[in-house]
């Protein structure tokens, strides 16, 4: 759910504020008095997050695996709102698998894009698997053909499928 990362960001940043913005205090009051559920929408929380970001000179938000977010439109609105927040210096570093849907959604919002070669992580993972098969005292006793099968199976699924 998209609300959970927003809540997490608000909490992490609020803990570092010298003074809490009124919107965070109001959110806390509503939740404490059980008036919070109707207000826990992503647009409301984006507004609170923007208020919290204004308490800092610069805010750096790093988010991985955005392609796994099911609420694409909400995600795009969140990125756009934070990137265009008045008087805020929010810097976003976002990563995702390269899908056409993600490029279509985020392309217009990106100030820079870096493509990471897909083979490099697979090679690193394969090397790590090989080293573990050789160095683990329990596993290195297993037959070589079983090592090969384990390595092939793990590498075949390295992309998360």
PDB file of C-alpha atoms in Angstrom:
ATOM      1  CA  UNK A   1       0.000   0.000   0.000  1.00  0.00           C
ATOM      2  CA  UNK A   2       1.320   3.420  -0.988  1.00  0.00           C
ATOM      3  CA  UNK A   3       0.308   5.033   2.323  1.00  0.00           C
ATOM      4  CA  UNK A   4       2.853   3.018   4.326  1.00  0.00           C
ATOM      5  CA  UNK A   5       5.985   4.497   2.686  1.00  0.00           C
ATOM      6  CA  UNK A   6       4.507   7.990   3.089  1.00  0.00           C
ATOM      7  CA  UNK A   7       3.890   7.375   6.790  1.00  0.00           C
ATOM      8  CA  UNK A   8       7.426   6.052   7.145  1.00  0.00           C
ATOM      9  CA  UNK A   9       8.955   9.116   5.465  1.00  0.00           C
ATOM     10  CA  UNK A  10       6.891  11.460   7.638  1.00  0.00           C
ATOM     11  CA  UNK A  11       8.034   9.626  10.760  1.00  0.00           C
ATOM     12  CA  UNK A  12      11.708   9.518   9.755  1.00  0.00           C
ATOM     13  CA  UNK A  13      11.830  13.196   8.868  1.00  0.00           C
ATOM     14  CA  UNK A  14       9.686  14.329  11.815  1.00  0.00           C
ATOM     15  CA  UNK A  15      12.110  12.686  14.233  1.00  0.00           C
ATOM     16  CA  UNK A  16      14.806  15.024  12.908  1.00  0.00           C
ATOM     17  CA  UNK A  17      12.774  18.236  13.025  1.00  0.00           C
ATOM     18  CA  UNK A  18      13.642  20.892  15.556  1.00  0.00           C
ATOM     19  CA  UNK A  19       9.963  21.762  15.667  1.00  0.00           C
ATOM     20  CA  UNK A  20       7.057  19.723  14.359  1.00  0.00           C
ATOM     21  CA  UNK A  21       4.909  21.323  11.689  1.00  0.00           C
ATOM     22  CA  UNK A  22       1.297  21.931  12.715  1.00  0.00           C
ATOM     23  CA  UNK A  23       0.126  19.371  10.147  1.00  0.00           C
ATOM     24  CA  UNK A  24       2.113  16.612  11.908  1.00  0.00           C
ATOM     25  CA  UNK A  25       0.733  17.628  15.296  1.00  0.00           C
ATOM     26  CA  UNK A  26      -2.791  17.625  13.848  1.00  0.00           C
ATOM     27  CA  UNK A  27      -2.258  14.199  12.288  1.00  0.00           C
ATOM     28  CA  UNK A  28      -1.016  12.880  15.645  1.00  0.00           C
ATOM     29  CA  UNK A  29      -4.019  14.381  17.454  1.00  0.00           C
ATOM     30  CA  UNK A  30      -6.477  12.887  14.955  1.00  0.00           C
ATOM     31  CA  UNK A  31      -4.906   9.451  15.198  1.00  0.00           C
ATOM     32  CA  UNK A  32      -4.779   9.579  18.991  1.00  0.00           C
ATOM     33  CA  UNK A  33      -8.451  10.558  19.193  1.00  0.00           C
ATOM     34  CA  UNK A  34      -9.498   8.060  16.521  1.00  0.00           C
ATOM     35  CA  UNK A  35     -10.358  10.720  13.945  1.00  0.00           C
ATOM     36  CA  UNK A  36      -7.441   9.729  11.728  1.00  0.00           C
ATOM     37  CA  UNK A  37      -8.686   7.028   9.403  1.00  0.00           C
ATOM     38  CA  UNK A  38     -10.580   9.290   6.974  1.00  0.00           C
ATOM     39  CA  UNK A  39      -7.506  11.525   6.798  1.00  0.00           C
ATOM     40  CA  UNK A  40      -5.075   8.737   5.981  1.00  0.00           C
ATOM     41  CA  UNK A  41      -5.316   9.248   2.242  1.00  0.00           C
ATOM     42  CA  UNK A  42      -2.199   9.517   0.151  1.00  0.00           C
ATOM     43  CA  UNK A  43      -2.986  13.110  -0.875  1.00  0.00           C
ATOM     44  CA  UNK A  44      -3.390  14.166   2.760  1.00  0.00           C
ATOM     45  CA  UNK A  45      -0.135  12.460   3.739  1.00  0.00           C
ATOM     46  CA  UNK A  46       1.698  13.996   0.758  1.00  0.00           C
ATOM     47  CA  UNK A  47       0.639  17.407   2.086  1.00  0.00           C
ATOM     48  CA  UNK A  48       1.961  16.534   5.556  1.00  0.00           C
ATOM     49  CA  UNK A  49       5.198  15.240   4.032  1.00  0.00           C
ATOM     50  CA  UNK A  50       5.641  18.472   2.071  1.00  0.00           C
ATOM     51  CA  UNK A  51       5.162  20.461   5.286  1.00  0.00           C
ATOM     52  CA  UNK A  52       7.795  18.352   7.043  1.00  0.00           C
ATOM     53  CA  UNK A  53      10.217  18.798   4.126  1.00  0.00           C
ATOM     54  CA  UNK A  54       9.932  22.575   4.509  1.00  0.00           C
ATOM     55  CA  UNK A  55      11.601  22.271   7.918  1.00  0.00           C
ATOM     56  CA  UNK A  56      14.887  21.329   6.235  1.00  0.00           C
ATOM     57  CA  UNK A  57      17.231  23.113   3.885  1.00  0.00           C
ATOM     58  CA  UNK A  58      17.643  19.925   1.823  1.00  0.00           C
ATOM     59  CA  UNK A  59      15.864  16.576   1.943  1.00  0.00           C
ATOM     60  CA  UNK A  60      17.205  13.546   0.118  1.00  0.00           C
ATOM     61  CA  UNK A  61      14.776  10.705  -0.456  1.00  0.00           C
ATOM     62  CA  UNK A  62      16.085   7.455  -1.936  1.00  0.00           C
ATOM     63  CA  UNK A  63      13.497   4.903  -3.002  1.00  0.00           C
ATOM     64  CA  UNK A  64      14.087   1.545  -4.666  1.00  0.00           C
ATOM     65  CA  UNK A  65      11.836  -0.848  -6.592  1.00  0.00           C
ATOM     66  CA  UNK A  66       9.192   1.681  -7.588  1.00  0.00           C
ATOM     67  CA  UNK A  67       8.048  -0.670 -10.333  1.00  0.00           C
ATOM     68  CA  UNK A  68       6.590  -2.816  -7.538  1.00  0.00           C
ATOM     69  CA  UNK A  69       4.232  -0.032  -6.462  1.00  0.00           C
ATOM     70  CA  UNK A  70       0.724  -0.877  -7.633  1.00  0.00           C
ATOM     71  CA  UNK A  71      -0.645   2.674  -7.426  1.00  0.00           C
ATOM     72  CA  UNK A  72       1.177   4.147 -10.433  1.00  0.00           C
ATOM     73  CA  UNK A  73      -0.839   7.350 -10.674  1.00  0.00           C
ATOM     74  CA  UNK A  74      -0.477   8.054  -6.941  1.00  0.00           C
ATOM     75  CA  UNK A  75       3.252   7.449  -7.204  1.00  0.00           C
ATOM     76  CA  UNK A  76       3.594   9.852 -10.136  1.00  0.00           C
ATOM     77  CA  UNK A  77       1.551  12.479  -8.258  1.00  0.00           C
ATOM     78  CA  UNK A  78       3.747  12.013  -5.174  1.00  0.00           C
ATOM     79  CA  UNK A  79       6.946  12.459  -7.193  1.00  0.00           C
ATOM     80  CA  UNK A  80       5.560  15.464  -9.051  1.00  0.00           C
ATOM     81  CA  UNK A  81       4.224  17.112  -5.866  1.00  0.00           C
ATOM     82  CA  UNK A  82       7.526  16.676  -4.038  1.00  0.00           C
ATOM     83  CA  UNK A  83       9.623  17.768  -6.998  1.00  0.00           C
ATOM     84  CA  UNK A  84       7.502  20.907  -7.463  1.00  0.00           C
ATOM     85  CA  UNK A  85       6.952  21.742  -3.788  1.00  0.00           C
ATOM     86  CA  UNK A  86       7.291  25.482  -3.290  1.00  0.00           C
ATOM     87  CA  UNK A  87      10.220  26.578  -1.089  1.00  0.00           C
ATOM     88  CA  UNK A  88      11.360  22.974  -0.670  1.00  0.00           C
ATOM     89  CA  UNK A  89      14.673  21.491  -1.675  1.00  0.00           C
ATOM     90  CA  UNK A  90      13.639  17.862  -2.030  1.00  0.00           C
ATOM     91  CA  UNK A  91      16.051  15.682  -3.975  1.00  0.00           C
ATOM     92  CA  UNK A  92      14.751  12.333  -5.171  1.00  0.00           C
ATOM     93  CA  UNK A  93      16.739   9.308  -6.252  1.00  0.00           C
ATOM     94  CA  UNK A  94      14.337   6.702  -7.540  1.00  0.00           C
ATOM     95  CA  UNK A  95      15.112   3.289  -8.948  1.00  0.00           C
ATOM     96  CA  UNK A  96      13.048   0.766 -10.825  1.00  0.00           C
ATOM     97  CA  UNK A  97      13.285  -1.982 -13.348  1.00  0.00           C
ATOM     98  CA  UNK A  98      13.129  -0.545 -16.828  1.00  0.00           C
ATOM     99  CA  UNK A  99       9.584  -1.096 -17.964  1.00  0.00           C
ATOM    100  CA  UNK A 100       7.812   0.889 -20.630  1.00  0.00           C
ATOM    101  CA  UNK A 101       5.024   1.729 -18.198  1.00  0.00           C
ATOM    102  CA  UNK A 102       7.514   3.151 -15.699  1.00  0.00           C
ATOM    103  CA  UNK A 103       9.335   5.150 -18.405  1.00  0.00           C
ATOM    104  CA  UNK A 104       6.011   6.569 -19.623  1.00  0.00           C
ATOM    105  CA  UNK A 105       4.994   7.499 -16.085  1.00  0.00           C
ATOM    106  CA  UNK A 106       8.269   8.914 -14.753  1.00  0.00           C
ATOM    107  CA  UNK A 107       9.991  10.043 -17.938  1.00  0.00           C
ATOM    108  CA  UNK A 108       8.413  13.507 -18.005  1.00  0.00           C
ATOM    109  CA  UNK A 109       9.286  14.038 -14.327  1.00  0.00           C
ATOM    110  CA  UNK A 110      12.927  12.936 -14.496  1.00  0.00           C
ATOM    111  CA  UNK A 111      15.748  15.459 -14.572  1.00  0.00           C
ATOM    112  CA  UNK A 112      18.241  12.664 -15.270  1.00  0.00           C
ATOM    113  CA  UNK A 113      18.067   8.937 -15.954  1.00  0.00           C
ATOM    114  CA  UNK A 114      20.791   6.354 -15.576  1.00  0.00           C
ATOM    115  CA  UNK A 115      20.524   2.932 -17.129  1.00  0.00           C
ATOM    116  CA  UNK A 116      22.281   0.175 -15.243  1.00  0.00           C
ATOM    117  CA  UNK A 117      23.366  -2.791 -17.311  1.00  0.00           C
ATOM    118  CA  UNK A 118      21.275  -5.772 -16.207  1.00  0.00           C
ATOM    119  CA  UNK A 119      24.162  -8.246 -16.568  1.00  0.00           C
ATOM    120  CA  UNK A 120      26.369  -6.640 -13.926  1.00  0.00           C
ATOM    121  CA  UNK A 121      24.159  -7.484 -10.925  1.00  0.00           C
ATOM    122  CA  UNK A 122      23.635 -11.006 -12.299  1.00  0.00           C
ATOM    123  CA  UNK A 123      27.401 -11.499 -12.605  1.00  0.00           C
ATOM    124  CA  UNK A 124      27.947 -10.240  -9.063  1.00  0.00           C
ATOM    125  CA  UNK A 125      25.243 -12.517  -7.731  1.00  0.00           C
ATOM    126  CA  UNK A 126      26.642 -15.492  -9.627  1.00  0.00           C
ATOM    127  CA  UNK A 127      30.098 -14.823  -8.187  1.00  0.00           C
ATOM    128  CA  UNK A 128      28.643 -14.581  -4.682  1.00  0.00           C
ATOM    129  CA  UNK A 129      26.733 -17.860  -5.111  1.00  0.00           C
ATOM    130  CA  UNK A 130      29.866 -19.601  -6.382  1.00  0.00           C
ATOM    131  CA  UNK A 131      31.910 -18.360  -3.433  1.00  0.00           C
ATOM    132  CA  UNK A 132      29.253 -19.472  -0.962  1.00  0.00           C
ATOM    133  CA  UNK A 133      29.101 -22.931  -2.527  1.00  0.00           C
ATOM    134  CA  UNK A 134      32.893 -23.234  -2.217  1.00  0.00           C
ATOM    135  CA  UNK A 135      33.312 -21.757   1.249  1.00  0.00           C
ATOM    136  CA  UNK A 136      30.340 -22.992   3.299  1.00  0.00           C
ATOM    137  CA  UNK A 137      31.660 -26.018   5.226  1.00  0.00           C
ATOM    138  CA  UNK A 138      28.363 -27.907   4.997  1.00  0.00           C
ATOM    139  CA  UNK A 139      27.708 -27.187   1.327  1.00  0.00           C
ATOM    140  CA  UNK A 140      31.212 -27.676  -0.068  1.00  0.00           C
ATOM    141  CA  UNK A 141      30.963 -31.391   0.814  1.00  0.00           C
ATOM    142  CA  UNK A 142      28.088 -31.834  -1.625  1.00  0.00           C
ATOM    143  CA  UNK A 143      28.746 -33.269  -5.105  1.00  0.00           C
ATOM    144  CA  UNK A 144      29.928 -30.875  -7.855  1.00  0.00           C
ATOM    145  CA  UNK A 145      26.905 -31.621 -10.044  1.00  0.00           C
ATOM    146  CA  UNK A 146      24.626 -30.522  -7.190  1.00  0.00           C
ATOM    147  CA  UNK A 147      26.644 -27.282  -6.868  1.00  0.00           C
ATOM    148  CA  UNK A 148      26.157 -26.700 -10.593  1.00  0.00           C
ATOM    149  CA  UNK A 149      22.420 -27.327 -10.352  1.00  0.00           C
ATOM    150  CA  UNK A 150      22.058 -24.959  -7.372  1.00  0.00           C
ATOM    151  CA  UNK A 151      24.006 -22.248  -9.183  1.00  0.00           C
ATOM    152  CA  UNK A 152      22.020 -22.681 -12.426  1.00  0.00           C
ATOM    153  CA  UNK A 153      18.685 -22.577 -10.590  1.00  0.00           C
ATOM    154  CA  UNK A 154      19.534 -19.492  -8.548  1.00  0.00           C
ATOM    155  CA  UNK A 155      20.999 -17.606 -11.515  1.00  0.00           C
ATOM    156  CA  UNK A 156      17.989 -18.470 -13.691  1.00  0.00           C
ATOM    157  CA  UNK A 157      15.800 -16.670 -11.119  1.00  0.00           C
ATOM    158  CA  UNK A 158      18.110 -13.743 -10.345  1.00  0.00           C
ATOM    159  CA  UNK A 159      15.672 -11.224 -11.852  1.00  0.00           C
ATOM    160  CA  UNK A 160      13.091 -11.960  -9.168  1.00  0.00           C
ATOM    161  CA  UNK A 161      10.891 -14.252 -11.258  1.00  0.00           C
TER     162      UNK A 161
END
